[in-house]
Coordinates of N, CA and C in Angstrom, one line a residue:
X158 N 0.9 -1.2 0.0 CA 0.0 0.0 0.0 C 0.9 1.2 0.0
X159 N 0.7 2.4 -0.6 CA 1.8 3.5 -0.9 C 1.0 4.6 0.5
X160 N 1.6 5.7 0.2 CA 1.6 6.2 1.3 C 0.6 7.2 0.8
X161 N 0.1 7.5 -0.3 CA -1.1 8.2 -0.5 C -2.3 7.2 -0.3
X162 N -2.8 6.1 -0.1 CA -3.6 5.3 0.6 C -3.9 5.3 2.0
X163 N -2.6 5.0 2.0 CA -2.6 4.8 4.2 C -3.2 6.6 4.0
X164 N -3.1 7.8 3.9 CA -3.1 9.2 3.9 C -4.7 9.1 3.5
X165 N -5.5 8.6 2.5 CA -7.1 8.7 2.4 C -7.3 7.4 3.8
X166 N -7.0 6.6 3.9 CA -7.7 5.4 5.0 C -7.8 6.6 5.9
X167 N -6.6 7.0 6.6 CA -7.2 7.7 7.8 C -7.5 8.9 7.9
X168 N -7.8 9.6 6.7 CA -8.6 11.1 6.5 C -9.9 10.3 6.6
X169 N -10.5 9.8 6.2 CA -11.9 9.0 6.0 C -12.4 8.4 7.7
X170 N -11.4 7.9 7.8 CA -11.1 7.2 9.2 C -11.8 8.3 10.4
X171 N -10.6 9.2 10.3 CA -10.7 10.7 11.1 C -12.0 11.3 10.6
X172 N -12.3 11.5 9.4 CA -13.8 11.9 9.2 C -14.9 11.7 10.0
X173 N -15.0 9.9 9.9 CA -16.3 9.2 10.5 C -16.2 9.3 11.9
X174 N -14.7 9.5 12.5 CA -14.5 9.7 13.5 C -15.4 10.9 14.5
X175 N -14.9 12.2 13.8 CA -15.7 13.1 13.9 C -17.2 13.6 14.1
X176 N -17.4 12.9 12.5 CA -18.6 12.8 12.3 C -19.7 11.8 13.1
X177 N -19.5 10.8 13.9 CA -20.0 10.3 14.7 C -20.0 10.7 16.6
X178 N -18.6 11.5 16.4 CA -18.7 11.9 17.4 C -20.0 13.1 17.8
X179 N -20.5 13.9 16.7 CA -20.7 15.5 16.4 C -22.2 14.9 16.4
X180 N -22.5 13.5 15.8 CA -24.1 13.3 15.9 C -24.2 12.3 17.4
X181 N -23.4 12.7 18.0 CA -23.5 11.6 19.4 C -25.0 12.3 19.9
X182 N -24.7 13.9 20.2 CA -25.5 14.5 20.9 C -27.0 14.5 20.1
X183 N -27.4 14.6 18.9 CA -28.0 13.8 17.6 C -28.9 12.4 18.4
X184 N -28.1 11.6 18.3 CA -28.5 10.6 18.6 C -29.2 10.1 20.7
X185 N -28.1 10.8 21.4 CA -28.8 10.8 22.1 C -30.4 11.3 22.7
X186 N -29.8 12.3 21.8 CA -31.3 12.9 21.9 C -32.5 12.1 21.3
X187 N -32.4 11.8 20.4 CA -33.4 10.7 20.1 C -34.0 9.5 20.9
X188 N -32.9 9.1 21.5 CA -33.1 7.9 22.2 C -34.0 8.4 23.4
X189 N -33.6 9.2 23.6 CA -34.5 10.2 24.8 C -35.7 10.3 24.8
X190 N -36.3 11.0 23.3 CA -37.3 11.4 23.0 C -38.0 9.7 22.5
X191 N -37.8 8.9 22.3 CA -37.9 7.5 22.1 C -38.1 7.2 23.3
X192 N -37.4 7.2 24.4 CA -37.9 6.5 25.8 C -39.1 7.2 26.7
X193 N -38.8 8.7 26.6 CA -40.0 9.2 26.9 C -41.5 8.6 25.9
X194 N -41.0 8.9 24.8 CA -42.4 8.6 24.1 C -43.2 6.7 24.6
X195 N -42.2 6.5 24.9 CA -42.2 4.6 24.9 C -43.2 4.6 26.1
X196 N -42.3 5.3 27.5 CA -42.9 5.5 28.4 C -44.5 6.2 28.6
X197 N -44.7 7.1 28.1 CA -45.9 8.0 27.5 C -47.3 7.0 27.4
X198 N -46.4 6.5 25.7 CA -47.6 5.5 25.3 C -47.5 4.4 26.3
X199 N -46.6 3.7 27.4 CA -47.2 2.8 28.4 C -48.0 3.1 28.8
X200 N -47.8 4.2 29.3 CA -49.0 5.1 31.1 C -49.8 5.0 30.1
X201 N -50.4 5.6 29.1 CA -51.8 6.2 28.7 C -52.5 4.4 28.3
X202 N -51.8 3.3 27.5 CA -52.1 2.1 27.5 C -52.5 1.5 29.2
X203 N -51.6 1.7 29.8 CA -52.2 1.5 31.3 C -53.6 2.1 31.4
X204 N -53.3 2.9 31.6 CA -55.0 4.1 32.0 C -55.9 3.4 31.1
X205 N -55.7 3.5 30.0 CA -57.3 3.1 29.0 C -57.4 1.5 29.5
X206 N -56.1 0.8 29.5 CA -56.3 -0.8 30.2 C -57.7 -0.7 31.6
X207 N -56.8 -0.2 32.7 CA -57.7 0.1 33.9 C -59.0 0.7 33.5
X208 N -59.0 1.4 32.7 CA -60.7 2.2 32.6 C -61.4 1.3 31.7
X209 N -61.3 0.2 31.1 CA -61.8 -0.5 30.2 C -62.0 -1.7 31.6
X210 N -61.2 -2.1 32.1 CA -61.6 -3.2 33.3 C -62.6 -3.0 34.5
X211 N -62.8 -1.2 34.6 CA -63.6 -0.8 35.1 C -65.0 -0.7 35.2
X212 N -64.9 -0.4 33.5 CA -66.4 -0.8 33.0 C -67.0 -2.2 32.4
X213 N -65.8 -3.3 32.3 CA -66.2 -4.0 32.3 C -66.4 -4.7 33.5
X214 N -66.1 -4.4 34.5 CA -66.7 -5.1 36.4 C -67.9 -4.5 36.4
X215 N -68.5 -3.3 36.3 CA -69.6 -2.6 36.0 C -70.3 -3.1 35.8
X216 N -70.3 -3.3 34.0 CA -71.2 -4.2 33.4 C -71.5 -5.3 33.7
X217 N -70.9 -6.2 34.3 CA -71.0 -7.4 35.1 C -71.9 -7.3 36.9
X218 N -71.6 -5.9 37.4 CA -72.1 -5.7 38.7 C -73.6 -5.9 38.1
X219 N -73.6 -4.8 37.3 CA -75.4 -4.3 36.5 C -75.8 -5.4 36.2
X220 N -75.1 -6.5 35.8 CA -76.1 -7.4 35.0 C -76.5 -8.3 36.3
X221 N -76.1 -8.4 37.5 CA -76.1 -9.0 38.4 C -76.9 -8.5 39.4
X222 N -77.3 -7.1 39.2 CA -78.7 -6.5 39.6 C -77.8 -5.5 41.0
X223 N -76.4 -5.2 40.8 CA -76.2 -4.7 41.9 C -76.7 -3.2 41.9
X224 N -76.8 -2.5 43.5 CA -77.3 -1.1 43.4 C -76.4 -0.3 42.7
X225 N -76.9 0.6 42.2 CA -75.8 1.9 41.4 C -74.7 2.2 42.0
X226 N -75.7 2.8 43.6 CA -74.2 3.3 44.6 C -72.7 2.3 44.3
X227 N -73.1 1.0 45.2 CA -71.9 -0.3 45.2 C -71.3 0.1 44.1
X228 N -71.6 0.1 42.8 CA -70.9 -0.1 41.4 C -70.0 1.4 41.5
X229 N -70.9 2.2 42.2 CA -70.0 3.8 41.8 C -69.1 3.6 42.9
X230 N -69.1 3.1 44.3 CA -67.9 2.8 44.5 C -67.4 2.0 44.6
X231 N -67.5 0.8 43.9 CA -66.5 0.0 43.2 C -65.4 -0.1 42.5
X232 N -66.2 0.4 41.6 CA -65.6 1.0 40.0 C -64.7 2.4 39.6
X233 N -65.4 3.2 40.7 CA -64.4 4.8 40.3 C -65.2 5.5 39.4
X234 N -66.6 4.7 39.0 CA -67.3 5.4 37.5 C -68.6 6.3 38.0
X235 N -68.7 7.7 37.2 CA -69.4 8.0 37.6 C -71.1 7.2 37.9
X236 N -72.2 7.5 37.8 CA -73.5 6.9 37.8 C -74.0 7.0 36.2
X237 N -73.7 8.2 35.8 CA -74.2 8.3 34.2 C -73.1 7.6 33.2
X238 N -71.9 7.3 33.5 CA -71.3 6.2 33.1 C -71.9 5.1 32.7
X239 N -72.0 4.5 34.1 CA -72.7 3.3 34.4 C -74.2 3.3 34.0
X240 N -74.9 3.5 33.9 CA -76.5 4.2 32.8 C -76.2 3.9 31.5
X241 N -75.0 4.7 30.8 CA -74.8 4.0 29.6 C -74.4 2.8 29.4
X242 N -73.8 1.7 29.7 CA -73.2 0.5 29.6 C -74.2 -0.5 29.2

C-alpha cells in the first residue's frame, strides 16, 4: 500500500470519527425522546387498560342486579357512566 492510501484510509477514518462523534448529541437525543415517548404510550395504554376493566366489572355488577351506589364505588365510575353500559 503507498503512502497516499494509508493518507485517504485515515482522513476517511478521522472523518467518521468526527462525524459520529458530532451526531452523538443527535442521537442521544433521540433515544430520549424515544424513551419518553415509549414511556408516554405505556402510562396512557395502562389508564385506557384500567378504565376499560372498570367498565367491564360494571357491566357485570349491572347485569347482576347490583345497586348503582356499590358499582359507583367500586368501579371509580361515575353513575351516568354506568347508565350508559
Amino acid at each position: 500500500m503507498n503512502e497516499y492510501n494509508k493518507f485517504i484510509r485515515f482522513d476517511w477514518a478521522a472523518k467518521r470519527m468526527l462525524r459520529d462523534k458530532g451526531n452523538f448529541g443527535v442521537l442521544e437525543g433521540r433515544a430520549e425522546g424515544r424513551a419518553e415517548g415509549l414511556a408516554e404510550g405505556l402510562a396512557v395504554g395502562r389508564a385506557e387498560g384500567a378504565a376499560d376493566a372498570a367498565r367491564d366489572n360494571a357491566r357485570r355488577m349491572k347485569a347482576d342486579n347490583m345497586p348503582l351506589e356499590m358499582i359507583v364505588k367500586y368501579t371509580g365510575l361515575t353513575a351516568d357512566e354506568i347508565e350508559t353500559l
